Coordinates of N, CA and C in Angstrom, one line a residue:
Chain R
X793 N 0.8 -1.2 0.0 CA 0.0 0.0 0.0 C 0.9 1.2 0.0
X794 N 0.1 2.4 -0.5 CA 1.3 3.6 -0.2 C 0.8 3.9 0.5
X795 N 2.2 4.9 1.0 CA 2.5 5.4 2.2 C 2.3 7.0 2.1
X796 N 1.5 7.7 3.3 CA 1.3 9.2 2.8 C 1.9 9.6 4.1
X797 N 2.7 10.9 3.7 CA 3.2 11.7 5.0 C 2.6 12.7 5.2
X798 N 1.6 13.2 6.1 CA 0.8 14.9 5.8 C 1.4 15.1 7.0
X799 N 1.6 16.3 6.7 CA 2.1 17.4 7.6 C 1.7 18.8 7.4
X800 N 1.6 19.7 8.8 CA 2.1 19.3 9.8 C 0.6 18.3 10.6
X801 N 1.2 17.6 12.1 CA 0.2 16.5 12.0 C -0.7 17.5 12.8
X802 N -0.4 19.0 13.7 CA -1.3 19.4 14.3 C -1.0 20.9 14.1
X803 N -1.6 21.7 14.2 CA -1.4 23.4 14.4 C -2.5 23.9 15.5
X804 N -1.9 24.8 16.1 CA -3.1 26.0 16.6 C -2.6 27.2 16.1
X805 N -3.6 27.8 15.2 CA -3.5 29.6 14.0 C -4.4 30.2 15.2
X806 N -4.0 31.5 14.6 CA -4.7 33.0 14.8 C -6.0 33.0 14.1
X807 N -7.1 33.6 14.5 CA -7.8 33.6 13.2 C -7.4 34.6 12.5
X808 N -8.0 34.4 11.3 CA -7.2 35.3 10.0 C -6.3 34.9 9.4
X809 N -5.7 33.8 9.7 CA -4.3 33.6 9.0 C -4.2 32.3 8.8
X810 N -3.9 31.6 7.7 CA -3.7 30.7 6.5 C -2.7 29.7 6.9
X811 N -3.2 28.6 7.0 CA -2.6 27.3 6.9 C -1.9 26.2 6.1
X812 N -1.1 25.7 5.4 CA -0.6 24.8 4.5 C -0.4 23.6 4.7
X813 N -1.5 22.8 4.3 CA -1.2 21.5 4.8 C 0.0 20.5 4.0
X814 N 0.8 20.3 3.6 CA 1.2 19.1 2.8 C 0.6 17.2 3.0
X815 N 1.0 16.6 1.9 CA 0.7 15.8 1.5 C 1.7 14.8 0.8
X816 N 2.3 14.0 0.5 CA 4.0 13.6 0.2 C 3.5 12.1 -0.2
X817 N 3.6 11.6 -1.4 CA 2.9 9.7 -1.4 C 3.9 9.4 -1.7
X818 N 4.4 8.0 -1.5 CA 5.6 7.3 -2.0 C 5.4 6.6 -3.0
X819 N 4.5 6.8 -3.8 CA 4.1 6.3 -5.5 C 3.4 7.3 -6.3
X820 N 3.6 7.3 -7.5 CA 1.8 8.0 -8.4 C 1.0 7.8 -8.4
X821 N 0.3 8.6 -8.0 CA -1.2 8.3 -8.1 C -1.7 9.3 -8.7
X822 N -3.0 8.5 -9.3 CA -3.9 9.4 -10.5 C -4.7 11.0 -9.5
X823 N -5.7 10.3 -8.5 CA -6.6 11.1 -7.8 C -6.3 11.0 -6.2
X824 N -5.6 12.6 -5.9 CA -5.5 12.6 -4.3 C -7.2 13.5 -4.1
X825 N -7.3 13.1 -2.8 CA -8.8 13.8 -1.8 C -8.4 14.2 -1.0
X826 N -9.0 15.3 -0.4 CA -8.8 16.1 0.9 C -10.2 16.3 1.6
X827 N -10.0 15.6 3.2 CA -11.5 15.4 3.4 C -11.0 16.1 5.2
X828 N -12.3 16.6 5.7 CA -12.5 17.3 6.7 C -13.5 16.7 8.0
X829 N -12.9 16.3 8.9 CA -13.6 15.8 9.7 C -13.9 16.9 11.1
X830 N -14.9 17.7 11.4 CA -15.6 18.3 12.1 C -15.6 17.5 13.3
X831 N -15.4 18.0 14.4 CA -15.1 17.5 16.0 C -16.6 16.3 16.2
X832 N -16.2 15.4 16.0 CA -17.2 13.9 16.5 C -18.4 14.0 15.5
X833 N -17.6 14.2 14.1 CA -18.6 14.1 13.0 C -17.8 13.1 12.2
X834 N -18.6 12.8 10.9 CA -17.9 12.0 10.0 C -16.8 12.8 9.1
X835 N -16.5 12.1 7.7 CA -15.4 12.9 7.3 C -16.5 13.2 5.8
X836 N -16.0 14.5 5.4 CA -16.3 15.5 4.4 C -15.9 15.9 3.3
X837 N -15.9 15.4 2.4 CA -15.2 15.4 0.9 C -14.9 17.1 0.7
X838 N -13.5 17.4 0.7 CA -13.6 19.2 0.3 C -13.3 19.3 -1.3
X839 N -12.6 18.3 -1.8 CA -12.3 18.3 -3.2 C -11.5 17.3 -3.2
X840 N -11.2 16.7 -5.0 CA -10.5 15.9 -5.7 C -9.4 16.9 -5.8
X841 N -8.2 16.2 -6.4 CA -7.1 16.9 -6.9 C -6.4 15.8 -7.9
X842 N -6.9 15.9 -8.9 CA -5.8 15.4 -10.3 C -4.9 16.4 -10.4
X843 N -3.4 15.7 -10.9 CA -2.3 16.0 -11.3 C -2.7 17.1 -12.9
X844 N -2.4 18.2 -13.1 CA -2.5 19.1 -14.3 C -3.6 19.4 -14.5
X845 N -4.6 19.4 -13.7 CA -5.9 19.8 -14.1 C -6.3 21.0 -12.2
X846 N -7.2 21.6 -12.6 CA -7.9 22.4 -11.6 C -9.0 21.3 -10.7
X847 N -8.6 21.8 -9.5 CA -9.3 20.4 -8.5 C -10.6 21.0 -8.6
X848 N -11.2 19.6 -8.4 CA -13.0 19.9 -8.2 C -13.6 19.7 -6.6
X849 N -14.3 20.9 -6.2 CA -14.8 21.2 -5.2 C -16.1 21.0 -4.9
X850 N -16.3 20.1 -3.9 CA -18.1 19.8 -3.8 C -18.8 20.9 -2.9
X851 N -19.7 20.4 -2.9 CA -20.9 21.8 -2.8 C -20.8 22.4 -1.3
X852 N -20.4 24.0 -1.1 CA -20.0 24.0 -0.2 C -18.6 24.4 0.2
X853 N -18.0 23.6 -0.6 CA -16.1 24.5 -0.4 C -15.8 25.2 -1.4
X854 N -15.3 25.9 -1.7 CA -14.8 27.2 -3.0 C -13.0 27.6 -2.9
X855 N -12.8 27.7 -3.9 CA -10.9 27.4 -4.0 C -10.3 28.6 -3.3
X856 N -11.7 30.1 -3.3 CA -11.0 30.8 -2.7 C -10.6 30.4 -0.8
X857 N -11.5 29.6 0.1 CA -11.1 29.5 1.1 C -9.9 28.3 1.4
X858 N -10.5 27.1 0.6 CA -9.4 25.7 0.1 C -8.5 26.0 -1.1
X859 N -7.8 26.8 -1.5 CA -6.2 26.7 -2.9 C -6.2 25.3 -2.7
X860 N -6.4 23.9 -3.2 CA -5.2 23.6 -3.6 C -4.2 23.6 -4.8
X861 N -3.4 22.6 -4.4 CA -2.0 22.3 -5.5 C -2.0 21.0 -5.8
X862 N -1.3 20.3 -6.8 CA -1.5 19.2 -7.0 C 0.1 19.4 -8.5
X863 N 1.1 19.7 -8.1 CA 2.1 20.1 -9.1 C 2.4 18.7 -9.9
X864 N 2.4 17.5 -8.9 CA 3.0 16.7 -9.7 C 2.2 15.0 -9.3
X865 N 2.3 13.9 -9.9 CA 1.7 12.8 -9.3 C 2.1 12.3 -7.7
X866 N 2.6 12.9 -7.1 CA 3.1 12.4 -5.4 C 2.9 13.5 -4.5
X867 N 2.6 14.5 -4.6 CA 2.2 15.8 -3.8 C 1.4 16.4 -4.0
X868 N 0.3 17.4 -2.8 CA 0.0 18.0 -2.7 C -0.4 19.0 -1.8
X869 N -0.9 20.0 -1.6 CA -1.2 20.9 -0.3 C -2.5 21.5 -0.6
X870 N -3.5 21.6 0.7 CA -4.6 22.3 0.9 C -4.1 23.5 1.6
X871 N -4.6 24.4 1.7 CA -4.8 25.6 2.2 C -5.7 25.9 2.8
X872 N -6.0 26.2 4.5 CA -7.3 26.8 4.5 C -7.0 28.5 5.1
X873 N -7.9 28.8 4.1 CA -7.6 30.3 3.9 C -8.2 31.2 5.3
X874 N -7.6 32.5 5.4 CA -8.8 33.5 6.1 C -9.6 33.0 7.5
X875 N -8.8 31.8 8.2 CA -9.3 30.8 9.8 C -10.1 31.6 10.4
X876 N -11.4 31.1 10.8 CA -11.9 31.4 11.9 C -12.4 30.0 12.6
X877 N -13.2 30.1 13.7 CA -13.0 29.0 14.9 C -13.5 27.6 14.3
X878 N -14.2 28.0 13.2 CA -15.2 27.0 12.4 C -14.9 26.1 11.7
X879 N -13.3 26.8 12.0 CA -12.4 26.0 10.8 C -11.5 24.7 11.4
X880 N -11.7 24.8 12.8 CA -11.2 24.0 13.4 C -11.8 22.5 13.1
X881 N -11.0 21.5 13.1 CA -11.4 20.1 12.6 C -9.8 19.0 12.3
X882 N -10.3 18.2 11.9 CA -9.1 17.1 11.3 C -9.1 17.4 9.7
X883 N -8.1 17.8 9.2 CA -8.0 17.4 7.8 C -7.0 16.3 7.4
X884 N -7.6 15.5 6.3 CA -6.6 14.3 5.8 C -6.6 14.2 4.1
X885 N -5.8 13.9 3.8 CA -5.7 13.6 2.5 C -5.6 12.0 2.4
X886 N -5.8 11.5 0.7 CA -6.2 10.4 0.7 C -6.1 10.2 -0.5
X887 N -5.6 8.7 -1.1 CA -5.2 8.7 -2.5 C -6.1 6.9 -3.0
X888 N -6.6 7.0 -3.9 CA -6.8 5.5 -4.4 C -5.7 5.0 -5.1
X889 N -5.7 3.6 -4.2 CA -4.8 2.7 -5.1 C -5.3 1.9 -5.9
X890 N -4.9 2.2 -7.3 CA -5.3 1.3 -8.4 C -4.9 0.0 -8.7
X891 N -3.2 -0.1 -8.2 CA -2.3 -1.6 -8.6 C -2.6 -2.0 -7.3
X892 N -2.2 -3.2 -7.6 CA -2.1 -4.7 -6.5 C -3.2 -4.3 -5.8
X893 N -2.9 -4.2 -4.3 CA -3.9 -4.5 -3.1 C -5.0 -3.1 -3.3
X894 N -6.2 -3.1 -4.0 CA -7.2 -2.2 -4.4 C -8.2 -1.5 -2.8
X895 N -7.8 -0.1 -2.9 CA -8.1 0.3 -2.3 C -7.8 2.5 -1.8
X896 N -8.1 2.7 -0.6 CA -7.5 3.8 -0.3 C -6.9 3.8 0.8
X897 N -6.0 4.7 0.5 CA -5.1 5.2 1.6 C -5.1 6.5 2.2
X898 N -5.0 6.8 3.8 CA -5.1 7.7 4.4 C -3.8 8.5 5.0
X899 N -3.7 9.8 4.7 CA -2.2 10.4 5.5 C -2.8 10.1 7.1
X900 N -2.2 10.9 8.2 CA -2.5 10.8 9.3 C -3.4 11.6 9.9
X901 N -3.3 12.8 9.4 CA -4.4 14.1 9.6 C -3.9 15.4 9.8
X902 N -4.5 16.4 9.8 CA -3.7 17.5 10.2 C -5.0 18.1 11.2
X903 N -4.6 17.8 12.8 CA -5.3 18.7 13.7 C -5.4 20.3 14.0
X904 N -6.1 21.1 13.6 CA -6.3 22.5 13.3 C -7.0 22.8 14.2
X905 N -6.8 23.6 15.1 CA -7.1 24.1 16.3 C -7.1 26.0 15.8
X906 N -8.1 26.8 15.9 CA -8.2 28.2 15.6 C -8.6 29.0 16.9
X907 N -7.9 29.9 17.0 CA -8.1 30.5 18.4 C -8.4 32.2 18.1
Chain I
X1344 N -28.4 8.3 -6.1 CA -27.4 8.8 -5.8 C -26.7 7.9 -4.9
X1345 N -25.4 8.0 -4.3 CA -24.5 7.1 -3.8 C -24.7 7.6 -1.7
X1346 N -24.8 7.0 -1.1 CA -25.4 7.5 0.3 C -24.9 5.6 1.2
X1347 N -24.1 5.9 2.0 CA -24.3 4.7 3.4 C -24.7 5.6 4.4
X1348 N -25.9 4.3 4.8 CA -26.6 4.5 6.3 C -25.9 3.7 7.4
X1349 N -25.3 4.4 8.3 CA -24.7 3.4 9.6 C -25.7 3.6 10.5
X1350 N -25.7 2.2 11.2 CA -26.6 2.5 12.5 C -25.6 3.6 13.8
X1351 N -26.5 3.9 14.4 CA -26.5 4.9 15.1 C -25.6 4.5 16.7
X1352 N -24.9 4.9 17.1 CA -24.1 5.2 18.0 C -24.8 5.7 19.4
X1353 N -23.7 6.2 20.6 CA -23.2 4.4 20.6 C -22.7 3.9 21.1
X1354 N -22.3 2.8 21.2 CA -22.1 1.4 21.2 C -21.7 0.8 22.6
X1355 N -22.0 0.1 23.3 CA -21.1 0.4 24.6 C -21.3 -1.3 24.9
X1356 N -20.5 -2.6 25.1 CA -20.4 -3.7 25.4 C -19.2 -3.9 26.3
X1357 N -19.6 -4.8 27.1 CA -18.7 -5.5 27.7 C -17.4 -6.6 26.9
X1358 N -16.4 -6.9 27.4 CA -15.3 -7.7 26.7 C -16.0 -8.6 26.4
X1359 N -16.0 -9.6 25.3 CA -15.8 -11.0 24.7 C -17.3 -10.8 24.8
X1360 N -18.0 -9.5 24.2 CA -19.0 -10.1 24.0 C -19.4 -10.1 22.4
X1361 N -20.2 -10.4 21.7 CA -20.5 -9.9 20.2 C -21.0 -8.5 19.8
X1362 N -20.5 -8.3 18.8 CA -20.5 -7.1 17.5 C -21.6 -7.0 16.9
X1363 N -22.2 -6.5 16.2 CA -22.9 -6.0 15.3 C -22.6 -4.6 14.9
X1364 N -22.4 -3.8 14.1 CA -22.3 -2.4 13.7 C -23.2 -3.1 12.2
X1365 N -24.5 -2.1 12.0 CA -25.5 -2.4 10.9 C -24.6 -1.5 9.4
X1366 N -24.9 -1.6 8.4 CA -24.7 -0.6 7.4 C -25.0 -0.9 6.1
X1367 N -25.8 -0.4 5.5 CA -27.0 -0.4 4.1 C -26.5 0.8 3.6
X1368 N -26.5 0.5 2.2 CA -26.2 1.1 1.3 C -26.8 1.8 -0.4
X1369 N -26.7 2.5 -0.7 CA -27.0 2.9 -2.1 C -26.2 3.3 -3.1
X1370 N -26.2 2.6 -4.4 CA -24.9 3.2 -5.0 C -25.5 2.6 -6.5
X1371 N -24.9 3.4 -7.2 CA -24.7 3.2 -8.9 C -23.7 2.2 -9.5
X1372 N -24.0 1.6 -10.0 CA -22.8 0.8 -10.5 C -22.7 -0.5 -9.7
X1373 N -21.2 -0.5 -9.1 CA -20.8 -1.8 -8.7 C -19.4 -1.0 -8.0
X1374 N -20.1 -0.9 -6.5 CA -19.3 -0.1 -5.6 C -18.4 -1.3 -5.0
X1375 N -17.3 -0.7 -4.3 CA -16.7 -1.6 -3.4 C -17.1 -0.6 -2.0
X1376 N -17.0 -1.9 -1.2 CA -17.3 -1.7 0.4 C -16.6 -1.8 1.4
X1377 N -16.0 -0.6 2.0 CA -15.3 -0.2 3.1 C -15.7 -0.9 4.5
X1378 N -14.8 -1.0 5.7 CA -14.9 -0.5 7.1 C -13.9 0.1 7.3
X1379 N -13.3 0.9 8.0 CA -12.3 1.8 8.5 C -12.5 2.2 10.3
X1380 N -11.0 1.8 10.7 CA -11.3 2.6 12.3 C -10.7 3.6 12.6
X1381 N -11.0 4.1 13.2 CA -10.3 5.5 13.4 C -10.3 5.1 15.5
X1382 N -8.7 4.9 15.8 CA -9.1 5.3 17.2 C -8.5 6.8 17.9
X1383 N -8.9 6.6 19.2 CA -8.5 8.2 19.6 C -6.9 8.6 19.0
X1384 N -7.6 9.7 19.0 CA -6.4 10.7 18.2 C -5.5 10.4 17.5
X1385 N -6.1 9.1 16.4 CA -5.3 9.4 15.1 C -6.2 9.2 14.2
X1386 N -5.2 8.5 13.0 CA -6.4 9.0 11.5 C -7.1 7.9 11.1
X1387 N -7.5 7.3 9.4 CA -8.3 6.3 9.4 C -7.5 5.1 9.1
X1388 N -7.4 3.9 9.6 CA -7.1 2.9 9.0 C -8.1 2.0 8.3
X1389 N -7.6 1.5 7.2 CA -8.5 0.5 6.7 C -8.7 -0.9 7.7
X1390 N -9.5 -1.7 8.0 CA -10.0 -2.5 8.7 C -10.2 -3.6 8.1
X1391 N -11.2 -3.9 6.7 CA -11.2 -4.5 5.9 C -12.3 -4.2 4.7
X1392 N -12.0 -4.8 3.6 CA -12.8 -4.4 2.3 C -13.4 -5.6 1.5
X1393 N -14.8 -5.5 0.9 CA -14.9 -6.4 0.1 C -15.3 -5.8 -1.1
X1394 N -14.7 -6.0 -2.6 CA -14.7 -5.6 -3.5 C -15.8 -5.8 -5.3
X1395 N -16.4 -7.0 -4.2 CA -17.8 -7.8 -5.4 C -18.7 -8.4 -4.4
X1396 N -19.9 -8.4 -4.9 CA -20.8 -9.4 -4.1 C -20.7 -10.6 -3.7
X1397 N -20.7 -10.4 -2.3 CA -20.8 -12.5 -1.6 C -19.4 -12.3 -0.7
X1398 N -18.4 -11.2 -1.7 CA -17.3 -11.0 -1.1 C -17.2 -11.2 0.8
X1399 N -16.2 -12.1 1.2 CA -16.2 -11.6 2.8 C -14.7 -10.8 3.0
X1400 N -15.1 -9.5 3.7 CA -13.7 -9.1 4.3 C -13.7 -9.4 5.6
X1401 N -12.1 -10.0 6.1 CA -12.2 -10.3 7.5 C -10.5 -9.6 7.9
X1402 N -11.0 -9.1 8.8 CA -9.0 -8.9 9.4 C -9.3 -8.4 10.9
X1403 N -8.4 -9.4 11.9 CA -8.5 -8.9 13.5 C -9.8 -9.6 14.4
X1404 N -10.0 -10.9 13.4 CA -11.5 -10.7 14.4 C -12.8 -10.4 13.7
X1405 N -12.5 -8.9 13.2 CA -13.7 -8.5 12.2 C -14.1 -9.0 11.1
X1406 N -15.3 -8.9 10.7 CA -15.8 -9.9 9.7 C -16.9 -8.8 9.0
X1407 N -17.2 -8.9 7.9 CA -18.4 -8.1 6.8 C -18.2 -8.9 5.6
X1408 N -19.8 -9.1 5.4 CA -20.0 -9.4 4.0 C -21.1 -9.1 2.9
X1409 N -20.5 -8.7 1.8 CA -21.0 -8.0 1.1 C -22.3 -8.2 0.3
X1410 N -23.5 -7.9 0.8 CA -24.8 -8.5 0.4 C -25.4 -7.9 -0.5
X1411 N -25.6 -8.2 -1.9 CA -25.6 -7.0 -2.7 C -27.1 -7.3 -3.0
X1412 N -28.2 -8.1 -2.2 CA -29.6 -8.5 -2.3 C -30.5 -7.5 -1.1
X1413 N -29.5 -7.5 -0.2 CA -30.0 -6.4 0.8 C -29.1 -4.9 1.0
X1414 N -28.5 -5.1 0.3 CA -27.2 -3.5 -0.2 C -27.0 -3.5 1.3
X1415 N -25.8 -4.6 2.0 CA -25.9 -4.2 3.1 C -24.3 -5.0 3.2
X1416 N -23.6 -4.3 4.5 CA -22.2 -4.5 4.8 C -22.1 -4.5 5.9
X1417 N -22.8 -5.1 6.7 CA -22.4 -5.1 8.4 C -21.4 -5.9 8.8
X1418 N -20.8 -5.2 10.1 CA -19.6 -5.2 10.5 C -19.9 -5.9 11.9
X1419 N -19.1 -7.5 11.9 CA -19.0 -8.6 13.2 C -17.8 -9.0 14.0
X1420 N -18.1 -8.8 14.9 CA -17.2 -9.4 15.8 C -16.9 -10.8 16.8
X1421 N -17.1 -11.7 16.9 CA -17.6 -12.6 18.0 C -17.0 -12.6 19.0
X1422 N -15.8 -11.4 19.7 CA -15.5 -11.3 20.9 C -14.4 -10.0 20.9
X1423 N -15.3 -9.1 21.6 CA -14.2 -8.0 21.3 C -13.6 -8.0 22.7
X1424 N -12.6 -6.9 22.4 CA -11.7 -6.5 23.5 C -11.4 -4.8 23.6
X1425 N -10.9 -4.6 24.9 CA -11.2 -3.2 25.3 C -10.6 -2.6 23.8
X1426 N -9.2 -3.1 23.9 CA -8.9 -2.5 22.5 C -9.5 -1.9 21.2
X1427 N -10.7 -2.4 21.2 CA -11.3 -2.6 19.6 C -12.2 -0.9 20.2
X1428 N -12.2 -0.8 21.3 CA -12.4 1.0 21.1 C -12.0 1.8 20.2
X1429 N -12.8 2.4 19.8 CA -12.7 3.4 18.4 C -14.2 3.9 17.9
X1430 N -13.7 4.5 17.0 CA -15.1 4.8 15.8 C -14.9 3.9 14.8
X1431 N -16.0 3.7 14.1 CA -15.9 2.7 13.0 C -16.8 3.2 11.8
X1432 N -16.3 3.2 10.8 CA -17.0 4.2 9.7 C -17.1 3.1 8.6
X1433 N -18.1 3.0 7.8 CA -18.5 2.3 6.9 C -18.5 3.2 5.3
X1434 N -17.6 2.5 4.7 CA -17.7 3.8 3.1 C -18.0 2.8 1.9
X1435 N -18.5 3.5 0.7 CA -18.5 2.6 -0.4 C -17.6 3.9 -1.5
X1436 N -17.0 2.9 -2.4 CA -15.8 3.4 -3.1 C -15.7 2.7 -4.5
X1437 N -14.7 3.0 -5.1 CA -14.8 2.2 -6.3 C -14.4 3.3 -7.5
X1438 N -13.6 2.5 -8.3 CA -13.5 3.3 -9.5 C -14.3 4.1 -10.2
X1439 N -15.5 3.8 -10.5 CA -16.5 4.2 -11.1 C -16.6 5.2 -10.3
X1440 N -17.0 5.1 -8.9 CA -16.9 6.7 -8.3 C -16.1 7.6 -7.9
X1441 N -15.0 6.8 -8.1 CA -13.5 7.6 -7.5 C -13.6 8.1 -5.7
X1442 N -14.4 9.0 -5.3 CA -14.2 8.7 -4.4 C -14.7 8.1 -3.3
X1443 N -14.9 8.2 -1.7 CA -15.3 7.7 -0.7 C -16.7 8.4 -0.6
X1444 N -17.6 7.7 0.2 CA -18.9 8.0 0.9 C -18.9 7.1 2.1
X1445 N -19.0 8.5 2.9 CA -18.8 7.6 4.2 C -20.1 7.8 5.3
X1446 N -20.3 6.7 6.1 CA -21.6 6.6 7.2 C -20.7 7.9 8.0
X1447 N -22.2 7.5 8.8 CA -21.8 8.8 10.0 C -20.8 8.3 10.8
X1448 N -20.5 7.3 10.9 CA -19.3 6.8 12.2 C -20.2 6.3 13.3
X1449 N -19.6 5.1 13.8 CA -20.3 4.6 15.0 C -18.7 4.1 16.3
X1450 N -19.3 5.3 17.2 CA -18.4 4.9 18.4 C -18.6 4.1 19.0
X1451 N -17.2 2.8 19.5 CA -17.5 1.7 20.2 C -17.0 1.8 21.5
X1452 N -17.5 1.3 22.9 CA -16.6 1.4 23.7 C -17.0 0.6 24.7
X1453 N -15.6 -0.6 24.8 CA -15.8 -1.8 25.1 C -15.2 -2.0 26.5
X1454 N -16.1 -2.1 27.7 CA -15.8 -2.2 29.1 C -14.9 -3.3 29.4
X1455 N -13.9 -3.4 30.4 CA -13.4 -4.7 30.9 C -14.3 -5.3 31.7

C-alpha cells in the first residue's frame, strides 16, 4: 500500500491567517482527496485533486477559502484560507490505489485548532 | 445517488462479547465496500474491504460481507476487547466513483 506523510500533524492559528497543509505519497497516483472531519462528525469530501488539471470542489467549499496544488503525481497541499473557529477540525488527504492490493489510503491528519 | 446508512451510536459492550455495527447502502454501478477505524487521536485505518458481491472481508477478528440482495455491509465481531475501542466508519468506493462516501461513524466502547 502507499504510504502518505501529511504534515504538519497538528497546528493551533490566529484567526485570519492561513494554513498549508502538505501531503507527500511514496508512489503515483492518478486522484488525491482532501477530506475534513468536524469534532465527533464523520469525514467531508472538500475536493478531488488530479495532477495538471484544476481540483474539483463539492458543494459548499470554494478554491477561494481551500487553494489547492497538485504540481505533480506524489504531492499535494490544501490551504485553509482566512481561519476562523469554524475551521477548526481534522484534515486528511487520501489517494486511491489502483495496482495490487485495491483500495484507499489515508495520511494521518492534520489537527487544526483556531483561536 | 451514492449514500451509506450506519446504525446509530453508541455502542457500549462489555469484553468477549458480540458485535454487530448495521450498514446499508445505495450506490450506482458496482461499488466496493469499506470499514475503517479510526481510534483516539489518530487517523483512518482501513480495517477490511470487500470488492464484489458474496465478497467476505475479515482482518483482527472482524468480519463483513458483502450483500448486494440487501445492499448491506455489516460489520461482526464474535469477541471484542477493550482494544477494539474506536469509531468505526463504513464507506462505499470504487472506481467508477473515484471517491469515498462515508456513514456517519459509529463509536464503540468496550468495558473490561
Amino acid at each position: 500500500s502507499a504510504v502518505i506523510s501529511q504534515k504538519p500533524s497538528r497546528d493551533i492559528c490566529q484567526r485570519g491567517t492561513s494554513l498549508t497543509i502538505q501531503c507527500q505519497v511514496d508512489s503515483q497516483v492518478t486522484m488525491m482527496f482532501w477530506y475534513r472531519q468536524q469534532p465527533g462528525q464523520s469525514l467531508t469530501l472538500i475536493a478531488t485533486a488530479n495532477q495538471g488539471s484544476e481540483a474539483t470542489y463539492e458543494s459548499g467549499f470554494v478554491i477561494d477559502k481551500f487553494p489547492i496544488s497538485r504540481p505533480n503525481l506524489t504531492f499535494s497541499t490544501l490551504t485553509v484560507s482566512n481561519m476562523s473557529p469554524e475551521d477548526s477540525s481534522i484534515y486528511l488527504c487520501s489517494v486511491e490505489e489502483l495496482e495490487g492490493n485495491y483500495g484507499y489510503t489515508f495520511g494521518s491528519g492534520t489537527r487544526l485548532t483556531v483561536v | 445517488g451514492n449514500s451509506v446508512t450506519q446504525m446509530e451510536g453508541p455502542v457500549t459492550l462489555s469484553e468477549e462479547a458480540f458485535l454487530t455495527i448495521n450498514c446499508t447502502y445505495t450506490a450506482t454501478g458496482y461499488p466496493s465496500l469499506f470499514w475503517y477505524v479510526q481510534y483516539p487521536g489518530e487517523g483512518l485505518q482501513l480495517l477490511l474491504k470487500a470488492t464484489k458481491a458474496d465478497d467476505k472481508g475479515s482482518n483482527k477478528g472482524f468480519e463483513a460481507t458483502y450483500r448486494k440482495e440487501t445492499t448491506s455491509f455489516h460489520l461482526e465481531k464474535g469477541s471484542v476487547q477493550v482494544s477494539d475501542s474506536a469509531v468505526y466508519f463504513c464507506a462505499l468506493g470504487g472506481s467508477t466513483l473515484g471517491r469515498l462516501y462515508f456513514g456517519r461513524g459509529t463509536q464503540l466502547t468496550v468495558w473490561p
